Amino acid sequence: MYGRKDKKFKLTPAMEDYLEAIATIKQKQGVARVRDIGDFLHVKPSSVHSALSNLSKRGFVIHERYEFVDLTSEGEKAAKDVIKRHEILLNFLTTVLGIDWSVANKDACLMEHSLSGETVQKLTKFVEFAQNRPGQDRPEWLHSFEHYYQTGEFRNCRKRAGK
Amino acid sequence: MYGRKDKKFKLTPAMEDYLEAIATIKQKQGVARVRDIGDFLHVKPSSVHSALSNLSKRGFVIHERYEFVDLTSEGEKAAKDVIKRHEILLNFLTTVLGIDWSVANKDACLMEHSLSGETVQKLTKFVEFAQNRPGQDRPEWLHSFEHYYQTGEFRNCRKRAGK
DNA sequence: TAATAATCTTAGACTAATCTAACATTTAAA
DNA sequence: TTTAAATGTTAGATTAGTCTAAGATTATTA
């Protein structure tokens, strides 16, 4: 409804990063300052400033000179969206593929801006499927994958009686 | 060995796209012209030109004025690398997640530049695991995922006797 | 072979994102 | 409450990647 698909409102990866950073910092510290955002994203205050003036013009953040930075409801929504995508990807990479957190986190950062809605949705379902199976922590096939990854051998989970 | 991790040689996503395009076009048509590359990537010939002069300076392509474009062995290697990542991602998205080819292809294009070696490797193994299980086309759990995706219900593949 | 079409190159403008360096304001401390 | 430190802003440069428009070269075809 809010036209996130409209070209006029489409955020670049960098701008999504800023929104994500602001939301994350606010969540942790209550308020977000220019400095914090810069530290979070490893960019200089002047870069933050120009990003903020862009996002502010476009209605995603509120930023008065020398004051704390805040998100509009539009900005908050966009930030939540990015963070959710990030978490889904991170979850997939760590719990399904078994990638180290720090590598997975970096990869999630890189992927979170580019994926189509359809892929994100399916991935979400996939992670749910891999995690939430009732009555067991991890499904058998996931253990089998680990085994395959370690040894290159297919383990007979069922079928064919064997071994 | 060839220092693809060296900053000096690190290719941007755009440059990787050019290499990928050149390799793909050459494979299909024998030779690659500036025009073909532009059509492939939906950019103008002048953009192709400036990309080529960059890639040529850095030793990835060979391009004499008004002639066909070719890859050096270095360029060929980089192109193969990108194409392989693309295929792994495409495979995962289509065969495991069941995403439509055209969406999956677009998503693969976007992800192929950003993933860490570790993630790509695990994803490769995962696709192998999902596809190459001997004696059956698709593993049971993949069918179960489809069922979960359609209905939201976990099907009892084994365990707990039920249903 | 001369005219026309297709392709390629160059020059120069533009946008997004970053930086440095200088300056302004606010906050904290002496 | 004045000074010093931290933080924020502005101006201007830089880089990567794209574009348009004009000109150069090659290929086609009449």
mmCIF file of N, CA and C (backbone and C1' of nucleotides) in Angstrom, chain A residues 22 32-35 37 45 48-57 60-72, chain D residues 7-10:
data_model
loop_
_atom_site.group_PDB
_atom_site.id
_atom_site.type_symbol
_atom_site.label_atom_id
_atom_site.label_comp_id
_atom_site.label_asym_id
_atom_site.label_seq_id
_atom_site.Cartn_x
_atom_site.Cartn_y
_atom_site.Cartn_z
ATOM 1 N N ILE A 22 19.789 2.763 12.157
ATOM 2 C CA ILE A 22 19.060 3.643 13.066
ATOM 3 C C ILE A 22 18.112 2.833 13.954
ATOM 4 N N ALA A 32 19.348 7.526 18.677
ATOM 5 C CA ALA A 32 20.426 7.343 17.704
ATOM 6 C C ALA A 32 21.033 8.689 17.349
ATOM 7 N N ARG A 33 22.346 8.781 17.480
ATOM 8 C CA ARG A 33 23.034 10.002 17.074
ATOM 9 C C ARG A 33 23.797 9.739 15.792
ATOM 10 N N VAL A 34 24.158 10.821 15.126
ATOM 11 C CA VAL A 34 24.936 10.732 13.895
ATOM 12 C C VAL A 34 26.180 9.879 14.095
ATOM 13 N N ARG A 35 26.839 10.159 15.177
ATOM 14 C CA ARG A 35 28.070 9.438 15.490
ATOM 15 C C ARG A 35 27.856 7.930 15.583
ATOM 16 N N ILE A 37 25.553 6.107 14.308
ATOM 17 C CA ILE A 37 25.227 5.532 13.000
ATOM 18 C C ILE A 37 26.502 5.332 12.194
ATOM 19 N N PRO A 45 31.019 10.731 9.938
ATOM 20 C CA PRO A 45 29.833 11.529 10.252
ATOM 21 C C PRO A 45 29.305 12.321 9.057
ATOM 22 N N VAL A 48 27.153 10.131 7.014
ATOM 23 C CA VAL A 48 25.870 9.928 7.687
ATOM 24 C C VAL A 48 24.982 11.136 7.434
ATOM 25 N N HIS A 49 25.580 12.296 7.606
ATOM 26 C CA HIS A 49 24.812 13.513 7.442
ATOM 27 C C HIS A 49 24.146 13.580 6.070
ATOM 28 N N SER A 50 24.901 13.302 5.043
ATOM 29 C CA SER A 50 24.304 13.445 3.714
ATOM 30 C C SER A 50 23.251 12.367 3.478
ATOM 31 N N ALA A 51 23.487 11.187 4.021
ATOM 32 C CA ALA A 51 22.461 10.142 3.909
ATOM 33 C C ALA A 51 21.183 10.569 4.623
ATOM 34 N N LEU A 52 21.357 11.165 5.798
ATOM 35 C CA LEU A 52 20.185 11.583 6.568
ATOM 36 C C LEU A 52 19.397 12.669 5.856
ATOM 37 N N SER A 53 20.114 13.558 5.211
ATOM 38 C CA SER A 53 19.363 14.628 4.552
ATOM 39 C C SER A 53 18.583 14.064 3.371
ATOM 40 N N ASN A 54 19.130 13.063 2.736
ATOM 41 C CA ASN A 54 18.424 12.351 1.672
ATOM 42 C C ASN A 54 17.181 11.646 2.242
ATOM 43 N N LEU A 55 17.389 10.838 3.262
ATOM 44 C CA LEU A 55 16.284 10.060 3.838
ATOM 45 C C LEU A 55 15.221 10.962 4.458
ATOM 46 N N SER A 56 15.666 12.088 4.941
ATOM 47 C CA SER A 56 14.754 13.028 5.558
ATOM 48 C C SER A 56 13.861 13.680 4.498
ATOM 49 N N LYS A 57 14.495 14.099 3.405
ATOM 50 C CA LYS A 57 13.735 14.677 2.295
ATOM 51 C C LYS A 57 12.681 13.707 1.788
ATOM 52 N N PHE A 60 11.667 9.349 5.331
ATOM 53 C CA PHE A 60 11.957 8.138 6.081
ATOM 54 C C PHE A 60 12.515 8.413 7.473
ATOM 55 N N VAL A 61 13.161 9.566 7.617
ATOM 56 C CA VAL A 61 13.687 9.905 8.939
ATOM 57 C C VAL A 61 13.347 11.351 9.284
ATOM 58 N N ILE A 62 13.442 11.619 10.575
ATOM 59 C CA ILE A 62 13.271 12.973 11.065
ATOM 60 C C ILE A 62 14.595 13.371 11.678
ATOM 61 N N HIS A 63 15.109 14.494 11.221
ATOM 62 C CA HIS A 63 16.403 14.924 11.733
ATOM 63 C C HIS A 63 16.531 16.436 11.695
ATOM 64 N N GLU A 64 16.435 17.045 12.847
ATOM 65 C CA GLU A 64 16.654 18.481 12.971
ATOM 66 C C GLU A 64 18.119 18.705 13.332
ATOM 67 N N ARG A 65 18.666 19.768 12.837
ATOM 68 C CA ARG A 65 20.080 20.097 13.078
ATOM 69 C C ARG A 65 20.490 19.854 14.534
ATOM 70 N N TYR A 66 21.546 19.127 14.694
ATOM 71 C CA TYR A 66 22.141 18.857 16.007
ATOM 72 C C TYR A 66 21.281 18.012 16.943
ATOM 73 N N GLU A 67 20.230 17.442 16.422
ATOM 74 C CA GLU A 67 19.354 16.640 17.299
ATOM 75 C C GLU A 67 19.527 15.147 17.011
ATOM 76 N N PHE A 68 18.867 14.356 17.851
ATOM 77 C CA PHE A 68 18.851 12.919 17.633
ATOM 78 C C PHE A 68 18.132 12.595 16.338
ATOM 79 N N VAL A 69 18.431 11.426 15.847
ATOM 80 C CA VAL A 69 17.812 10.982 14.597
ATOM 81 C C VAL A 69 16.634 10.075 14.926
ATOM 82 N N ASP A 70 15.562 10.242 14.205
ATOM 83 C CA ASP A 70 14.439 9.341 14.422
ATOM 84 C C ASP A 70 13.860 8.858 13.097
ATOM 85 N N LEU A 71 13.096 7.784 13.174
ATOM 86 C CA LEU A 71 12.464 7.246 11.979
ATOM 87 C C LEU A 71 11.010 7.685 11.910
ATOM 88 N N THR A 72 10.532 7.980 10.724
ATOM 89 C CA THR A 72 9.087 8.166 10.545
ATOM 90 C C THR A 72 8.458 6.774 10.561
ATOM 91 P P DT D 7 31.384 11.808 21.216
ATOM 92 O "O5'" DT D 7 30.530 12.736 20.239
ATOM 93 C "C5'" DT D 7 29.490 13.540 20.796
ATOM 94 C "C4'" DT D 7 29.012 14.507 19.760
ATOM 95 C "C3'" DT D 7 28.654 13.859 18.422
ATOM 96 O "O3'" DT D 7 27.262 13.996 18.281
ATOM 97 C "C1'" DT D 7 29.809 15.917 18.145
ATOM 98 P P DG D 8 26.500 13.609 16.963
ATOM 99 O "O5'" DG D 8 26.574 14.950 16.122
ATOM 100 C "C5'" DG D 8 25.803 16.079 16.555
ATOM 101 C "C4'" DG D 8 25.847 17.171 15.505
ATOM 102 C "C3'" DG D 8 25.434 16.729 14.108
ATOM 103 O "O3'" DG D 8 24.442 17.649 13.672
ATOM 104 C "C1'" DG D 8 27.549 17.795 14.031
ATOM 105 P P DT D 9 23.820 17.598 12.221
ATOM 106 O "O5'" DT D 9 24.764 18.596 11.423
ATOM 107 C "C5'" DT D 9 24.695 19.996 11.733
ATOM 108 C "C4'" DT D 9 25.552 20.767 10.755
ATOM 109 C "C3'" DT D 9 25.192 20.571 9.289
ATOM 110 O "O3'" DT D 9 24.814 21.856 8.807
ATOM 111 C "C1'" DT D 9 27.552 20.409 9.625
ATOM 112 P P DT D 10 24.240 22.025 7.333
ATOM 113 O "O5'" DT D 10 25.525 22.437 6.496
ATOM 114 C "C5'" DT D 10 26.302 23.566 6.928
ATOM 115 C "C4'" DT D 10 27.555 23.659 6.079
ATOM 116 C "C3'" DT D 10 27.314 23.477 4.584
ATOM 117 O "O3'" DT D 10 27.693 24.707 3.966
ATOM 118 C "C1'" DT D 10 29.200 22.227 5.326
#
